[in-house]
């Protein structure tokens, strides 16, 4: 690196860092502005700033350095948003980073005034046979996009799943076979139809595509020759996701290192095939998304955009989507409607209003009226959150069964048989019942414990019950006598979690 370039990069980093610090101070002082948790959004078309680092130097970078947008520019851009989609992103807390915010706002507004739709995509790799609640934020963004009159493109990563996204991982993902990826692709695809309208009749009808359609047919040498020159190792090593991975003990394979190139190429292909202008995603994908924006500009002269949402954690700092009982899956065959409802009902007091904005479609005025609720009232807000989030995924008709289950099991109701309909359920055969099945195994099968060790601790702590009777012996079994002439029994873990064992 020559001295001029070193001085230039130092100047860029210093300017951006000063911007980031002043932005934080100004935002803290101006509480009257309905500003999102925004990490340095640049409205200058020549630059993109992320946490004090300029991610791309274009041909105009030198002049752009002198034109860095000020805090006032940023807040003015946020206040003056006109497109319904971006206003929703801002007001409900989805907006974290964006390239050329004002320009993107104009793109949405112009398309709407002409009866057209902007196409935007979001990718989901097929690493499991169901998405979990950690992906729900991204699905809600696509839903808001469509409700604003624009077209969501759901990209299923059948191709990139063969490589594995290294972002945020301590070690390499296990390589999946084609059969597993196909099964996972089928599994995760089901949930989108509950949130989006697919078709080809209206401009805003959603479309689902699989990047395996173009990635698996690539010829390696041709791909390197045509696109490899647009990526530099120097820049790739500067991305935060790469630096974090390199700082850990596990090796960072060349296979995973290629993931960001494939994700960038996805954007180019989706622009060519489906007219995609915007990539949406989590803030941990920012570097990969910017690579796609820049690749489209360099190869096709395309004006593309990237917008990220914050990574959602709970008030105690835990990652969204994980509980003591395991992942909160979106597919009903992996997590019952009742357990999904209970997940939202157990939201901490500090998170309720924020989650109502992100994971329901209640009007903001109604949500804001709950901000001062405490005590019993905040519990009412949690029930509203659980009802609305569950209705979006599983349909409002399941709520009566869930509430009946709660009333009958935990509030002194009389109809015990009717109360079990909404609970997770497993079956044991008459032969198994005759021999006896250990309660620790049943607790694990019902998802009331993650392991036999956890099930033993639950029993030892007095938290496991058969009906209303405590299970005191960790080696005890459920046999035919335990059913007491009935076809099913209820196992409980703590005060609010339960499941049904049915005699088959």
Coordinates of C-alpha atoms in Angstrom, one line a residue:
X1 CA 0.0 0.0 0.0
X2 CA 1.5 3.4 -1.0
X3 CA 1.7 6.4 1.4
X4 CA -1.1 8.3 -0.4
X5 CA -3.5 5.4 -0.1
X6 CA -2.7 4.8 3.6
X7 CA -3.3 8.5 4.4
X8 CA -6.5 8.4 2.4
X9 CA -7.9 5.3 4.3
X10 CA -6.8 6.8 7.6
X11 CA -8.8 10.0 6.7
X12 CA -11.8 8.0 5.8
X13 CA -11.8 6.0 9.0
X14 CA -11.3 9.1 11.2
X15 CA -14.2 11.0 9.5
X16 CA -16.5 8.0 9.7
X17 CA -15.7 7.4 13.4
X18 CA -16.4 11.0 14.2
X19 CA -19.7 10.8 12.4
X20 CA -20.7 7.6 14.3
X21 CA -19.9 9.2 17.7
X22 CA -21.7 12.4 16.9
X23 CA -24.7 10.5 15.6
X24 CA -25.1 8.7 18.8
X25 CA -24.8 11.8 20.9
X26 CA -27.2 13.7 18.7
X27 CA -29.8 10.9 18.7
X28 CA -29.7 10.7 22.5
X29 CA -30.3 14.5 22.7
X30 CA -33.2 14.6 20.2
X31 CA -35.7 12.3 21.7
X32 CA -38.5 14.1 19.9
X33 CA -37.4 12.5 16.6
X34 CA -39.0 9.1 15.9
X35 CA -35.6 7.6 14.9
X36 CA -34.9 3.9 14.6
X37 CA -31.9 2.2 16.0
X38 CA -29.9 3.3 13.1
X39 CA -26.2 2.4 12.6
X40 CA -24.9 5.3 10.4
X41 CA -27.2 5.4 7.4
X42 CA -25.6 7.3 4.5
X43 CA -27.8 9.4 2.2
X44 CA -24.8 10.4 0.1
X45 CA -25.0 8.3 -3.1
X46 CA -21.2 8.0 -3.2
X47 CA -20.5 6.4 0.2
X48 CA -21.7 3.8 2.6
X49 CA -20.6 4.0 6.2
X50 CA -20.9 1.1 8.7
X51 CA -19.9 1.6 12.3
X52 CA -17.1 4.0 11.3
X53 CA -15.8 2.0 8.3
X54 CA -16.2 2.9 4.7
X55 CA -17.0 -0.5 3.0
X56 CA -16.4 0.5 -0.6
X57 CA -14.3 3.0 -2.3
X58 CA -15.8 3.9 -5.7
X59 CA -14.3 6.0 -8.4
X60 CA -15.8 9.0 -6.7
X61 CA -14.6 8.1 -3.3
X62 CA -12.1 11.0 -3.0
X63 CA -14.7 13.7 -3.6
X64 CA -17.3 11.7 -1.5
X65 CA -14.9 12.0 1.5
X66 CA -15.4 15.8 1.5
X67 CA -19.2 15.4 1.2
X68 CA -19.8 13.1 4.1
X69 CA -23.4 13.5 5.3
X70 CA -23.9 15.2 8.6
X71 CA -26.1 14.1 11.5
X72 CA -28.7 16.7 10.5
X73 CA -28.8 15.2 7.0
X74 CA -29.4 11.7 8.5
X75 CA -32.2 12.8 10.8
X76 CA -33.7 15.0 8.1
X77 CA -33.8 12.0 5.8
X78 CA -35.5 9.9 8.4
X79 CA -38.1 12.5 9.3
X80 CA -38.9 13.2 5.6
X81 CA -39.5 9.6 4.5
X82 CA -42.6 9.4 2.3
X83 CA -43.0 5.8 1.1
X84 CA -45.3 3.7 3.4
X85 CA -42.8 0.9 3.5
X86 CA -39.8 2.9 4.7
X87 CA -42.0 4.8 7.2
X88 CA -43.1 1.5 8.6
X89 CA -39.6 0.2 8.8
X90 CA -38.6 3.4 10.7
X91 CA -41.6 3.7 13.0
X92 CA -41.8 0.0 14.1
X93 CA -38.0 -0.4 14.7
X94 CA -37.0 -2.4 11.6
X95 CA -34.6 0.0 10.1
X96 CA -30.9 -0.3 11.1
X97 CA -28.7 0.4 8.1
X98 CA -29.5 1.5 4.5
X99 CA -27.7 2.6 1.4
X100 CA -28.9 5.9 -0.1
X101 CA -32.0 6.1 2.0
X102 CA -33.5 9.2 0.3
X103 CA -32.9 7.8 -3.1
X104 CA -34.5 4.5 -2.1
X105 CA -37.5 6.4 -0.7
X106 CA -38.0 8.2 -4.0
X107 CA -37.8 4.8 -5.9
X108 CA -40.6 3.4 -3.8
X109 CA -42.7 6.6 -4.2
X110 CA -42.2 6.8 -7.9
X111 CA -43.1 3.2 -8.5
X112 CA -46.3 3.5 -6.4
X113 CA -47.4 6.6 -8.3
X114 CA -47.0 4.8 -11.6
X115 CA -48.9 1.7 -10.4
X116 CA -45.7 -0.4 -10.3
X117 CA -43.9 -2.4 -7.6
X118 CA -40.3 -2.4 -6.4
X119 CA -39.0 -5.9 -6.2
X120 CA -37.0 -6.7 -3.0
X121 CA -35.6 -10.0 -1.9
X122 CA -34.5 -11.7 1.3
X123 CA -32.6 -15.0 1.6
X124 CA -33.2 -18.0 3.8
X125 CA -30.7 -20.9 3.8
X126 CA -32.0 -24.4 4.2
X127 CA -30.0 -25.4 7.3
X128 CA -33.0 -27.0 9.1
X129 CA -36.4 -28.4 8.1
X130 CA -38.1 -25.4 9.7
X131 CA -37.3 -21.8 10.3
X132 CA -37.4 -20.6 13.9
X133 CA -38.7 -17.4 15.5
X134 CA -35.3 -15.7 14.9
X135 CA -36.3 -15.6 11.2
X136 CA -39.7 -14.1 11.9
X137 CA -38.4 -10.5 11.9
X138 CA -37.3 -11.0 8.3
X139 CA -40.6 -12.5 7.3
X140 CA -42.5 -9.6 8.8
X141 CA -40.4 -7.2 6.7
X142 CA -41.4 -9.0 3.6
X143 CA -45.0 -8.9 4.8
X144 CA -44.9 -5.1 5.3
X145 CA -43.2 -4.7 1.9
X146 CA -46.1 -6.5 0.2
X147 CA -48.8 -4.7 2.2
X148 CA -47.1 -1.5 1.0
X149 CA -47.7 -2.5 -2.6
X150 CA -44.3 -3.9 -3.5
X151 CA -43.1 -7.4 -4.5
X152 CA -41.3 -9.7 -2.1
X153 CA -38.9 -12.3 -3.6
X154 CA -38.3 -15.1 -1.2
X155 CA -34.9 -16.6 -2.0
X156 CA -34.4 -20.1 -0.6
X157 CA -30.7 -20.9 -0.4
X158 CA -30.6 -24.4 -1.8
X159 CA -27.3 -23.6 -3.5
X160 CA -25.6 -21.5 -0.7
X161 CA -26.7 -24.2 1.9
X162 CA -24.1 -26.4 0.2
X163 CA -21.4 -24.0 1.3
X164 CA -22.8 -22.7 4.7
X165 CA -22.9 -19.1 5.9
X166 CA -20.0 -18.5 8.3
X167 CA -21.5 -15.3 9.7
X168 CA -21.6 -15.4 13.5
X169 CA -20.4 -19.0 13.7
X170 CA -17.6 -20.2 15.9
X171 CA -16.8 -23.2 13.6
X172 CA -17.7 -24.6 10.2
X173 CA -21.2 -25.8 9.6
X174 CA -21.7 -29.4 8.9
X175 CA -21.9 -30.1 5.2
X176 CA -25.4 -31.1 4.2
X177 CA -26.2 -33.7 1.5
X178 CA -28.5 -32.8 -1.4
X179 CA -31.2 -35.0 0.1
X180 CA -31.1 -33.2 3.4
X181 CA -31.1 -29.8 1.7
X182 CA -34.1 -30.8 -0.4
X183 CA -36.0 -31.9 2.7
X184 CA -35.1 -28.7 4.5
X185 CA -36.1 -26.6 1.5
X186 CA -39.5 -28.2 1.4
X187 CA -39.8 -27.7 5.2
X188 CA -39.0 -24.0 5.4
X189 CA -41.0 -23.1 2.3
X190 CA -44.3 -23.9 3.9
X191 CA -44.3 -21.0 6.3
X192 CA -44.1 -18.2 3.8
X193 CA -47.6 -18.8 2.4
X194 CA -49.0 -17.9 5.9
X195 CA -47.5 -14.4 5.7
X196 CA -47.4 -13.6 1.9
X197 CA -49.6 -13.9 -1.1
X198 CA -47.9 -15.7 -4.0
X199 CA -49.0 -15.5 -7.6
X200 CA -48.4 -13.7 -10.9
X201 CA -51.6 -11.7 -11.4
X202 CA -50.7 -8.5 -9.4
X203 CA -47.5 -6.5 -9.3
X204 CA -47.1 -7.1 -5.6
X205 CA -47.6 -10.9 -5.7
X206 CA -44.7 -12.7 -4.1
X207 CA -42.4 -15.1 -5.8
X208 CA -40.2 -17.9 -4.4
X209 CA -36.9 -18.9 -6.0
X210 CA -34.1 -21.2 -5.2
X211 CA -30.5 -20.1 -5.9
X212 CA -29.5 -23.6 -6.6
X213 CA -31.1 -23.0 -10.0
X214 CA -28.2 -20.8 -11.1
X215 CA -25.4 -21.6 -8.6
X216 CA -25.1 -25.3 -9.2
X217 CA -24.6 -24.8 -13.0
X218 CA -21.7 -22.3 -12.7
X219 CA -18.5 -23.2 -14.3
X220 CA -15.7 -22.5 -11.9
X221 CA -13.1 -21.0 -14.2
X222 CA -15.6 -18.9 -16.1
X223 CA -17.1 -17.6 -12.9
X224 CA -13.7 -16.6 -11.5
X225 CA -12.7 -14.9 -14.7
X226 CA -16.0 -13.0 -15.1
X227 CA -16.6 -12.0 -11.4
X228 CA -13.5 -12.7 -9.4
X229 CA -11.8 -9.5 -10.5
X230 CA -14.5 -7.5 -8.7
X231 CA -13.6 -8.8 -5.3
X232 CA -10.3 -8.2 -3.4
X233 CA -9.0 -10.3 -0.6
X234 CA -8.0 -7.1 1.2
X235 CA -11.6 -5.9 1.3
X236 CA -13.1 -9.2 2.1
X237 CA -10.7 -9.5 5.1
X238 CA -11.9 -6.1 6.3
X239 CA -15.5 -7.3 6.8
X240 CA -16.5 -7.6 10.5
X241 CA -18.0 -11.1 10.0
X242 CA -14.7 -12.3 8.5
X243 CA -12.6 -10.7 11.2
X244 CA -14.7 -12.2 13.9
X245 CA -14.3 -15.7 12.4
X246 CA -10.6 -15.4 11.9
X247 CA -10.2 -14.4 15.6
X248 CA -11.6 -17.7 16.7
X249 CA -9.8 -21.0 17.1
X250 CA -11.7 -23.0 14.5
X251 CA -10.3 -22.8 11.0
X252 CA -12.1 -20.7 8.4
X253 CA -12.3 -22.8 5.3
X254 CA -11.9 -21.5 1.7
X255 CA -15.3 -23.0 1.0
X256 CA -17.0 -20.7 3.6
X257 CA -14.9 -17.7 2.5
X258 CA -16.6 -18.0 -0.9
X259 CA -20.0 -17.5 0.7
X260 CA -20.0 -13.7 0.4
X261 CA -19.2 -13.9 -3.3
X262 CA -22.1 -16.3 -3.9
X263 CA -24.5 -14.0 -1.9
X264 CA -23.3 -11.0 -3.9
X265 CA -23.8 -13.0 -7.2
X266 CA -27.3 -13.9 -6.0
X267 CA -28.3 -10.2 -6.0
X268 CA -26.9 -9.8 -9.5
X269 CA -28.9 -12.8 -10.8
X270 CA -32.1 -11.7 -9.1
X271 CA -31.8 -8.3 -10.6
X272 CA -31.3 -9.8 -14.0
X273 CA -34.1 -12.5 -13.7
X274 CA -36.7 -10.7 -11.5
X275 CA -35.8 -7.0 -11.5
X276 CA -34.7 -7.0 -7.8
X277 CA -33.6 -3.6 -6.7
X278 CA -33.3 -4.0 -3.0
X279 CA -31.8 -6.7 -0.7
X280 CA -33.2 -7.0 2.8
X281 CA -31.5 -8.8 5.7
X282 CA -30.1 -8.8 9.2
X283 CA -27.3 -6.4 10.1
X284 CA -24.9 -9.3 10.4
X285 CA -25.2 -9.6 6.6
X286 CA -24.3 -6.0 5.8
X287 CA -20.9 -6.7 4.3
X288 CA -22.2 -9.4 2.0
X289 CA -25.2 -7.2 1.0
X290 CA -22.9 -4.3 0.1
X291 CA -20.8 -6.6 -2.0
X292 CA -24.0 -7.4 -4.0
X293 CA -24.8 -3.7 -4.4
X294 CA -21.3 -3.0 -5.7
X295 CA -21.2 -6.0 -7.9
X296 CA -24.4 -5.0 -9.7
X297 CA -23.0 -1.5 -10.3
X298 CA -19.7 -2.7 -11.6
X299 CA -21.0 -5.5 -13.8
X300 CA -24.3 -4.3 -15.1
X301 CA -24.3 -0.6 -14.1
X302 CA -27.3 -1.4 -12.0
X303 CA -28.5 1.0 -9.2
X304 CA -29.2 -1.4 -6.3
X305 CA -29.8 -0.9 -2.6
X306 CA -29.4 -2.7 0.7
X307 CA -31.4 -2.3 3.9
X308 CA -30.8 -4.2 7.2
X309 CA -32.8 -4.7 10.3
X310 CA -31.2 -5.0 13.8
X311 CA -30.3 -8.4 15.2
X312 CA -33.0 -8.9 17.8
X313 CA -32.0 -9.8 21.4
X314 CA -34.1 -10.0 24.5
X315 CA -33.7 -7.4 27.2
X316 CA -31.3 -9.8 29.1
X317 CA -29.1 -10.0 26.0
X318 CA -30.1 -13.4 24.8
X319 CA -30.4 -14.2 21.1
X320 CA -34.0 -14.2 19.8
X321 CA -35.4 -17.6 19.0
X322 CA -33.8 -19.7 21.7
X323 CA -35.3 -20.8 25.0
X324 CA -34.4 -23.3 27.7
X325 CA -36.7 -25.7 25.9
X326 CA -34.8 -25.3 22.6
X327 CA -35.5 -23.5 19.4
X328 CA -38.9 -21.9 18.9
X329 CA -39.8 -23.4 15.6
X330 CA -42.4 -21.9 13.2
X331 CA -43.6 -25.2 11.7
X332 CA -46.5 -26.7 13.8
X333 CA -45.2 -30.2 13.4
X334 CA -42.0 -29.2 15.4
X335 CA -43.7 -26.9 17.9
X336 CA -47.4 -26.8 18.9
X337 CA -49.6 -23.7 18.6
X338 CA -49.9 -23.8 22.4
X339 CA -46.1 -23.8 23.0
X340 CA -45.7 -21.1 20.5
X341 CA -48.3 -19.0 22.2
X342 CA -46.6 -19.6 25.6
X343 CA -43.2 -18.4 24.2
X344 CA -44.7 -15.0 23.5
X345 CA -46.7 -14.9 26.7
X346 CA -43.5 -15.4 28.6
X347 CA -41.9 -12.3 27.1
X348 CA -40.2 -10.1 29.7
X349 CA -41.9 -6.8 30.7
X350 CA -39.1 -4.8 29.1
X351 CA -39.6 -6.4 25.7
X352 CA -43.4 -6.4 25.3
X353 CA -43.9 -3.0 23.6
X354 CA -40.9 -3.5 21.3
X355 CA -42.1 -7.0 20.3
X356 CA -45.6 -5.7 19.7
X357 CA -44.2 -3.3 17.1
X358 CA -42.0 -5.9 15.4
X359 CA -44.1 -9.1 15.5
X360 CA -47.7 -7.9 15.3
X361 CA -49.7 -5.6 13.0
X362 CA -51.5 -3.7 15.8
X363 CA -51.7 0.0 15.1
X364 CA -48.8 1.9 16.6
X365 CA -51.2 4.2 18.5
X366 CA -52.7 1.1 20.3
X367 CA -49.2 -0.2 21.1
X368 CA -48.0 3.2 22.4
X369 CA -51.0 3.3 24.8
X370 CA -49.5 0.2 26.5
X371 CA -46.1 1.7 27.1
X372 CA -46.9 2.8 30.6
X373 CA -48.6 -0.4 31.7
X374 CA -47.3 -2.3 34.7
X375 CA -48.2 -5.1 37.0
X376 CA -51.4 -6.9 35.9
X377 CA -51.8 -4.6 33.0
X378 CA -48.4 -5.6 31.5
X379 CA -49.6 -9.2 31.7
X380 CA -52.6 -8.2 29.6
X381 CA -50.2 -6.7 27.0
X382 CA -48.3 -10.0 26.9
X383 CA -51.5 -11.9 26.2
X384 CA -52.2 -9.5 23.4
X385 CA -48.7 -10.1 22.0
X386 CA -49.1 -13.9 22.3
X387 CA -52.6 -13.8 20.6
X388 CA -51.6 -11.5 17.7
X389 CA -48.2 -13.3 17.0
X390 CA -49.8 -16.7 17.1
X391 CA -52.8 -15.7 15.0
X392 CA -50.4 -14.4 12.2
X393 CA -48.6 -17.8 12.1
X394 CA -51.3 -20.4 12.9
X395 CA -54.5 -18.5 12.3
X396 CA -56.8 -16.8 14.8
X397 CA -59.1 -19.9 15.0
X398 CA -56.5 -21.7 17.2
X399 CA -56.7 -19.1 20.0
X400 CA -59.9 -20.3 21.5
X401 CA -58.4 -23.8 22.0
X402 CA -55.3 -22.3 23.5
X403 CA -57.2 -20.1 26.0
X404 CA -59.5 -23.0 26.9
X405 CA -56.4 -25.2 27.6
X406 CA -55.0 -22.5 29.9
X407 CA -58.3 -21.9 31.7
X408 CA -58.9 -25.6 32.3
X409 CA -55.4 -26.6 33.2
X410 CA -54.1 -23.6 35.1
X411 CA -57.1 -21.6 36.3
X412 CA -59.2 -24.3 37.9
X413 CA -61.4 -25.3 35.0
X414 CA -63.3 -28.5 35.2
X415 CA -63.1 -30.0 31.7
X416 CA -59.7 -31.6 31.8
X417 CA -60.3 -33.7 28.7
X418 CA -61.2 -30.6 26.6
X419 CA -58.2 -28.7 27.9
X420 CA -55.6 -30.9 26.2
X421 CA -56.5 -30.2 22.6
X422 CA -54.0 -27.4 22.1
X423 CA -51.1 -29.3 23.8
X424 CA -48.2 -31.0 22.1
X425 CA -49.0 -34.8 21.9
X426 CA -47.1 -38.0 21.6
X427 CA -48.3 -41.6 21.4
X428 CA -47.3 -44.8 23.2
X429 CA -48.5 -48.3 22.1
X430 CA -50.3 -50.7 24.4
X431 CA -47.2 -52.9 24.4
X432 CA -45.0 -50.0 25.5
X433 CA -47.6 -49.1 28.2
X434 CA -47.6 -52.7 29.4
X435 CA -43.8 -52.7 29.8
X436 CA -43.7 -49.1 31.1
X437 CA -42.0 -46.0 29.6
X438 CA -39.7 -43.9 31.7
X439 CA -40.9 -40.4 32.5
X440 CA -37.5 -38.9 31.7
X441 CA -37.9 -40.3 28.1
X442 CA -41.5 -39.0 27.8
X443 CA -40.5 -35.5 29.0
X444 CA -37.8 -35.4 26.3
X445 CA -40.1 -36.7 23.6
X446 CA -42.7 -34.1 24.4
X447 CA -40.1 -31.3 24.3
X448 CA -40.5 -30.5 27.9
X449 CA -36.8 -31.2 28.5
X450 CA -33.9 -31.0 26.1
X451 CA -32.1 -34.1 27.4
X452 CA -32.5 -36.9 29.9
X453 CA -30.2 -35.0 32.2
X454 CA -32.4 -32.0 32.1
X455 CA -35.5 -34.2 32.7
X456 CA -33.9 -35.7 35.8
X457 CA -33.2 -32.3 37.2
X458 CA -36.8 -31.3 36.5
X459 CA -38.0 -34.3 38.5
X460 CA -35.5 -33.8 41.3
X461 CA -36.6 -30.2 41.6
X462 CA -40.2 -31.1 41.9
X463 CA -41.2 -29.5 38.6
X464 CA -42.5 -32.6 36.8
X465 CA -46.1 -33.8 37.3
X466 CA -48.4 -36.5 36.0
X467 CA -51.7 -34.7 36.0
X468 CA -51.6 -33.0 39.4
X469 CA -49.3 -35.6 41.1
X470 CA -45.6 -34.8 41.4
X471 CA -43.2 -37.3 39.9
X472 CA -40.7 -37.9 42.6
X473 CA -38.6 -40.9 41.3
X474 CA -36.5 -40.2 38.2
X475 CA -36.5 -43.9 37.4
X476 CA -40.3 -44.3 37.5
X477 CA -42.3 -45.2 34.5
X478 CA -45.7 -44.6 33.0
X479 CA -47.4 -47.9 32.6
X480 CA -51.0 -49.1 31.8
X481 CA -52.0 -48.4 35.4
X482 CA -50.9 -44.8 35.0
X483 CA -53.6 -44.2 32.4
X484 CA -56.2 -45.2 35.0
X485 CA -58.6 -46.5 32.3
X486 CA -58.2 -43.2 30.2
X487 CA -56.8 -42.9 26.7
X488 CA -54.5 -40.0 27.6
X489 CA -52.6 -38.4 30.5
X490 CA -51.0 -35.0 30.9
X491 CA -47.4 -34.4 31.8
X492 CA -46.4 -31.0 33.2
X493 CA -43.1 -29.2 33.4
X494 CA -43.3 -26.2 35.7
X495 CA -46.4 -24.1 35.9
X496 CA -47.0 -23.3 32.2
X497 CA -45.6 -26.1 30.1
X498 CA -47.5 -29.4 29.5
X499 CA -47.9 -32.1 27.0
X500 CA -50.1 -35.1 26.4
X501 CA -49.2 -38.8 26.2
X502 CA -51.9 -40.7 24.4
X503 CA -52.4 -44.5 24.4
X504 CA -52.5 -45.7 20.9

